[in-house]
Amino acid sequence: GKYISKLKIGYEELLRNRPVQISSNDDLIDFESNASVIRIITPDFFDDLESFYPTILSNIKKKKRYEYVYPNIESLKIKGDRLIERLIKDTSMKDIKLFIAMKPFSDFPITNEIVIYEEKNSNRLMGFLELRNSANDSDTINIALSEGDVNLYYGFFKKEFQ
């Protein structure tokens, strides 16, 4: 509905020619380690099951919150379930769903991962769009979202996970 059309507009704005801040996955791992809430729009759970998994595991043990939105495709539901099962096994936490929420989304307009980091103590929001050329982390760059785009995606998550 209303949010999808706004998300599409925000995504198109992001891709227009403007100065950009580019960050590596290592930078994002640092940001994620310092965030209290991590909100992810993912087309594939690729990084979450691979290079970011140790950070996710550490954050879940510290009872930080993750919220995921992903395309409503059965293979992705299986990947999301696999991530939760792996976290339960590695943390022995039975109440893990208090700290990780997943929501399939039917009208999914985005094919790249978008991450919003919320720092609890400073109420600071940061967001990034991931561009990946291959399954190799070295072929990944992350472009900082504008403040307006971050607030748009933040509003989307607040609506979906209230």
PDB file of C-alpha atoms in Angstrom:
ATOM      1  CA  GLY A   1       0.000   0.000   0.000  1.00  0.00           C
ATOM      2  CA  LYS A   2       1.108   3.468   0.968  1.00  0.00           C
ATOM      3  CA  TYR A   3       4.452   2.364   2.413  1.00  0.00           C
ATOM      4  CA  ILE A   4       5.368   0.252  -0.623  1.00  0.00           C
ATOM      5  CA  SER A   5       4.969   3.196  -3.004  1.00  0.00           C
ATOM      6  CA  LYS A   6       7.004   5.385  -0.613  1.00  0.00           C
ATOM      7  CA  LEU A   7       9.686   2.687  -0.370  1.00  0.00           C
ATOM      8  CA  LYS A   8       9.860   2.486  -4.165  1.00  0.00           C
ATOM      9  CA  ILE A   9      10.217   6.267  -4.422  1.00  0.00           C
ATOM     10  CA  GLY A  10      12.887   6.262  -1.701  1.00  0.00           C
ATOM     11  CA  TYR A  11      14.793   3.501  -3.475  1.00  0.00           C
ATOM     12  CA  GLU A  12      14.669   5.383  -6.795  1.00  0.00           C
ATOM     13  CA  GLU A  13      15.887   8.549  -5.050  1.00  0.00           C
ATOM     14  CA  LEU A  14      18.759   6.607  -3.514  1.00  0.00           C
ATOM     15  CA  LEU A  15      19.952   5.450  -6.917  1.00  0.00           C
ATOM     16  CA  ARG A  16      20.023   8.973  -8.382  1.00  0.00           C
ATOM     17  CA  ASN A  17      23.365  10.697  -8.819  1.00  0.00           C
ATOM     18  CA  ARG A  18      24.376  12.157  -5.429  1.00  0.00           C
ATOM     19  CA  PRO A  19      27.494  12.119  -3.248  1.00  0.00           C
ATOM     20  CA  VAL A  20      27.662   8.812  -1.427  1.00  0.00           C
ATOM     21  CA  GLN A  21      29.450   7.364   1.581  1.00  0.00           C
ATOM     22  CA  ILE A  22      30.689   3.861   0.849  1.00  0.00           C
ATOM     23  CA  SER A  23      31.385   1.416   3.683  1.00  0.00           C
ATOM     24  CA  SER A  24      32.807  -2.097   3.716  1.00  0.00           C
ATOM     25  CA  ASN A  25      31.176  -5.102   5.350  1.00  0.00           C
ATOM     26  CA  ASP A  26      33.777  -4.756   8.129  1.00  0.00           C
ATOM     27  CA  ASP A  27      32.479  -1.219   8.783  1.00  0.00           C
ATOM     28  CA  LEU A  28      28.899  -2.518   8.905  1.00  0.00           C
ATOM     29  CA  ILE A  29      29.897  -5.267  11.331  1.00  0.00           C
ATOM     30  CA  ASP A  30      31.230  -2.516  13.629  1.00  0.00           C
ATOM     31  CA  PHE A  31      28.007  -0.494  13.262  1.00  0.00           C
ATOM     32  CA  GLU A  32      25.923  -3.615  13.887  1.00  0.00           C
ATOM     33  CA  SER A  33      27.917  -4.478  17.005  1.00  0.00           C
ATOM     34  CA  ASN A  34      27.096  -1.043  18.453  1.00  0.00           C
ATOM     35  CA  ALA A  35      23.416  -1.009  17.507  1.00  0.00           C
ATOM     36  CA  SER A  36      20.641  -2.031  19.875  1.00  0.00           C
ATOM     37  CA  VAL A  37      18.090  -2.754  17.140  1.00  0.00           C
ATOM     38  CA  ILE A  38      19.011  -4.011  13.668  1.00  0.00           C
ATOM     39  CA  ARG A  39      16.369  -3.875  10.929  1.00  0.00           C
ATOM     40  CA  ILE A  40      17.053  -5.720   7.692  1.00  0.00           C
ATOM     41  CA  ILE A  41      15.232  -5.915   4.381  1.00  0.00           C
ATOM     42  CA  THR A  42      16.850  -8.938   2.754  1.00  0.00           C
ATOM     43  CA  PRO A  43      16.345 -10.571  -0.618  1.00  0.00           C
ATOM     44  CA  ASP A  44      18.275 -13.719   0.376  1.00  0.00           C
ATOM     45  CA  PHE A  45      19.690 -13.927   3.977  1.00  0.00           C
ATOM     46  CA  PHE A  46      23.116 -14.293   2.309  1.00  0.00           C
ATOM     47  CA  ASP A  47      25.258 -12.293   4.755  1.00  0.00           C
ATOM     48  CA  ASP A  48      23.195 -13.328   7.777  1.00  0.00           C
ATOM     49  CA  LEU A  49      24.029 -17.000   7.330  1.00  0.00           C
ATOM     50  CA  GLU A  50      27.661 -16.277   6.413  1.00  0.00           C
ATOM     51  CA  SER A  51      29.950 -13.332   7.199  1.00  0.00           C
ATOM     52  CA  PHE A  52      27.592 -11.506   9.603  1.00  0.00           C
ATOM     53  CA  TYR A  53      26.555 -14.612  11.546  1.00  0.00           C
ATOM     54  CA  PRO A  54      29.173 -14.230  14.341  1.00  0.00           C
ATOM     55  CA  THR A  55      28.014 -10.635  14.897  1.00  0.00           C
ATOM     56  CA  ILE A  56      24.350 -11.657  14.907  1.00  0.00           C
ATOM     57  CA  LEU A  57      25.126 -14.455  17.371  1.00  0.00           C
ATOM     58  CA  SER A  58      27.020 -12.082  19.672  1.00  0.00           C
ATOM     59  CA  ASN A  59      24.241  -9.480  19.496  1.00  0.00           C
ATOM     60  CA  ILE A  60      21.493 -12.029  20.206  1.00  0.00           C
ATOM     61  CA  LYS A  61      23.440 -13.228  23.257  1.00  0.00           C
ATOM     62  CA  LYS A  62      23.439  -9.573  24.393  1.00  0.00           C
ATOM     63  CA  LYS A  63      19.646  -9.536  23.809  1.00  0.00           C
ATOM     64  CA  LYS A  64      19.764  -7.014  20.983  1.00  0.00           C
ATOM     65  CA  ARG A  65      16.785  -7.076  18.622  1.00  0.00           C
ATOM     66  CA  TYR A  66      16.722  -8.061  14.940  1.00  0.00           C
ATOM     67  CA  GLU A  67      13.764  -7.444  12.625  1.00  0.00           C
ATOM     68  CA  TYR A  68      13.767  -8.961   9.146  1.00  0.00           C
ATOM     69  CA  VAL A  69      11.528  -8.416   6.139  1.00  0.00           C
ATOM     70  CA  TYR A  70      11.994 -10.754   3.185  1.00  0.00           C
ATOM     71  CA  PRO A  71      10.126 -11.752  -0.004  1.00  0.00           C
ATOM     72  CA  ASN A  72       7.304 -14.216   0.646  1.00  0.00           C
ATOM     73  CA  ILE A  73       9.051 -17.152  -1.025  1.00  0.00           C
ATOM     74  CA  GLU A  74       9.182 -20.597   0.595  1.00  0.00           C
ATOM     75  CA  SER A  75      12.948 -21.030   0.043  1.00  0.00           C
ATOM     76  CA  LEU A  76      13.573 -17.780   1.937  1.00  0.00           C
ATOM     77  CA  LYS A  77      11.266 -18.799   4.775  1.00  0.00           C
ATOM     78  CA  ILE A  78      13.389 -21.949   5.059  1.00  0.00           C
ATOM     79  CA  LYS A  79      16.589 -19.838   5.191  1.00  0.00           C
ATOM     80  CA  GLY A  80      15.074 -17.589   7.870  1.00  0.00           C
ATOM     81  CA  ASP A  81      14.019 -20.651   9.875  1.00  0.00           C
ATOM     82  CA  ARG A  82      17.528 -22.086   9.443  1.00  0.00           C
ATOM     83  CA  LEU A  83      19.018 -18.862  10.855  1.00  0.00           C
ATOM     84  CA  ILE A  84      16.720 -19.023  13.899  1.00  0.00           C
ATOM     85  CA  GLU A  85      17.427 -22.740  14.455  1.00  0.00           C
ATOM     86  CA  ARG A  86      21.166 -22.125  14.239  1.00  0.00           C
ATOM     87  CA  LEU A  87      20.915 -19.255  16.745  1.00  0.00           C
ATOM     88  CA  ILE A  88      18.866 -21.409  19.151  1.00  0.00           C
ATOM     89  CA  LYS A  89      21.475 -24.172  18.896  1.00  0.00           C
ATOM     90  CA  ASP A  90      24.426 -21.801  19.364  1.00  0.00           C
ATOM     91  CA  THR A  91      22.874 -19.769  22.217  1.00  0.00           C
ATOM     92  CA  SER A  92      20.686 -22.373  23.958  1.00  0.00           C
ATOM     93  CA  MET A  93      18.083 -19.586  24.235  1.00  0.00           C
ATOM     94  CA  LYS A  94      14.529 -20.908  24.159  1.00  0.00           C
ATOM     95  CA  ASP A  95      13.037 -17.386  24.057  1.00  0.00           C
ATOM     96  CA  ILE A  96      15.018 -16.317  20.984  1.00  0.00           C
ATOM     97  CA  LYS A  97      11.901 -15.067  19.190  1.00  0.00           C
ATOM     98  CA  LEU A  98      11.804 -12.207  21.696  1.00  0.00           C
ATOM     99  CA  PHE A  99      14.985 -10.938  20.034  1.00  0.00           C
ATOM    100  CA  ILE A 100      14.524 -11.895  16.388  1.00  0.00           C
ATOM    101  CA  ALA A 101      11.396 -11.297  14.331  1.00  0.00           C
ATOM    102  CA  MET A 102      10.816 -12.246  10.716  1.00  0.00           C
ATOM    103  CA  LYS A 103       8.054 -11.167   8.415  1.00  0.00           C
ATOM    104  CA  PRO A 104       7.480 -12.329   4.842  1.00  0.00           C
ATOM    105  CA  PHE A 105       6.291  -9.538   2.595  1.00  0.00           C
ATOM    106  CA  SER A 106       4.272 -10.244  -0.552  1.00  0.00           C
ATOM    107  CA  ASP A 107       4.721  -6.920  -2.333  1.00  0.00           C
ATOM    108  CA  PHE A 108       8.513  -6.865  -2.152  1.00  0.00           C
ATOM    109  CA  PRO A 109      10.004  -4.178  -4.429  1.00  0.00           C
ATOM    110  CA  ILE A 110      13.653  -4.390  -3.376  1.00  0.00           C
ATOM    111  CA  THR A 111      16.311  -6.765  -4.682  1.00  0.00           C
ATOM    112  CA  ASN A 112      19.230  -5.435  -2.624  1.00  0.00           C
ATOM    113  CA  GLU A 113      19.694  -5.678   1.117  1.00  0.00           C
ATOM    114  CA  ILE A 114      18.943  -2.592   3.201  1.00  0.00           C
ATOM    115  CA  VAL A 115      19.975  -2.374   6.843  1.00  0.00           C
ATOM    116  CA  ILE A 116      18.892   0.193   9.437  1.00  0.00           C
ATOM    117  CA  TYR A 117      20.897   0.436  12.671  1.00  0.00           C
ATOM    118  CA  GLU A 118      19.402   2.045  15.762  1.00  0.00           C
ATOM    119  CA  GLU A 119      21.759   2.971  18.591  1.00  0.00           C
ATOM    120  CA  LYS A 120      19.854   2.874  21.865  1.00  0.00           C
ATOM    121  CA  ASN A 121      21.849   5.377  23.904  1.00  0.00           C
ATOM    122  CA  SER A 122      22.070   8.063  21.229  1.00  0.00           C
ATOM    123  CA  ASN A 123      18.774   7.410  19.360  1.00  0.00           C
ATOM    124  CA  ARG A 124      20.932   7.629  16.246  1.00  0.00           C
ATOM    125  CA  LEU A 125      19.762   5.904  13.064  1.00  0.00           C
ATOM    126  CA  MET A 126      22.046   4.819  10.229  1.00  0.00           C
ATOM    127  CA  GLY A 127      21.162   2.938   7.085  1.00  0.00           C
ATOM    128  CA  PHE A 128      22.935   1.284   4.187  1.00  0.00           C
ATOM    129  CA  LEU A 129      22.099  -0.244   0.813  1.00  0.00           C
ATOM    130  CA  GLU A 130      24.215  -3.278  -0.071  1.00  0.00           C
ATOM    131  CA  LEU A 131      25.386  -3.724  -3.653  1.00  0.00           C
ATOM    132  CA  ARG A 132      26.878  -7.139  -4.349  1.00  0.00           C
ATOM    133  CA  ASN A 133      28.435  -8.341  -7.605  1.00  0.00           C
ATOM    134  CA  SER A 134      28.786 -11.968  -6.563  1.00  0.00           C
ATOM    135  CA  ALA A 135      28.693 -14.341  -3.615  1.00  0.00           C
ATOM    136  CA  ASN A 136      32.134 -13.023  -2.632  1.00  0.00           C
ATOM    137  CA  ASP A 137      32.239 -10.477   0.233  1.00  0.00           C
ATOM    138  CA  SER A 138      35.062  -8.602  -1.488  1.00  0.00           C
ATOM    139  CA  ASP A 139      32.615  -7.745  -4.293  1.00  0.00           C
ATOM    140  CA  THR A 140      30.251  -5.974  -1.874  1.00  0.00           C
ATOM    141  CA  ILE A 141      29.939  -2.265  -1.196  1.00  0.00           C
ATOM    142  CA  ASN A 142      27.494  -0.559   1.134  1.00  0.00           C
ATOM    143  CA  ILE A 143      26.144   2.892   0.326  1.00  0.00           C
ATOM    144  CA  ALA A 144      24.976   5.087   3.208  1.00  0.00           C
ATOM    145  CA  LEU A 145      21.319   6.087   2.968  1.00  0.00           C
ATOM    146  CA  SER A 146      20.301   9.713   3.301  1.00  0.00           C
ATOM    147  CA  GLU A 147      18.608  10.773   6.540  1.00  0.00           C
ATOM    148  CA  GLY A 148      15.267  10.948   4.716  1.00  0.00           C
ATOM    149  CA  ASP A 149      15.662   7.417   3.344  1.00  0.00           C
ATOM    150  CA  VAL A 150      16.680   6.076   6.755  1.00  0.00           C
ATOM    151  CA  ASN A 151      13.606   7.662   8.347  1.00  0.00           C
ATOM    152  CA  LEU A 152      11.374   6.244   5.601  1.00  0.00           C
ATOM    153  CA  TYR A 153      12.605   2.683   6.153  1.00  0.00           C
ATOM    154  CA  TYR A 154      12.552   3.155   9.940  1.00  0.00           C
ATOM    155  CA  GLY A 155       8.870   4.170   9.694  1.00  0.00           C
ATOM    156  CA  PHE A 156       8.172   1.111   7.549  1.00  0.00           C
ATOM    157  CA  PHE A 157       9.698  -1.211  10.174  1.00  0.00           C
ATOM    158  CA  LYS A 158       7.923   0.500  13.063  1.00  0.00           C
ATOM    159  CA  LYS A 159       4.609  -0.015  11.237  1.00  0.00           C
ATOM    160  CA  GLU A 160       5.312  -3.662  10.377  1.00  0.00           C
ATOM    161  CA  PHE A 161       6.635  -4.735  13.808  1.00  0.00           C
ATOM    162  CA  GLN A 162       4.491  -2.700  16.211  1.00  0.00           C
TER     163      GLN A 162
END
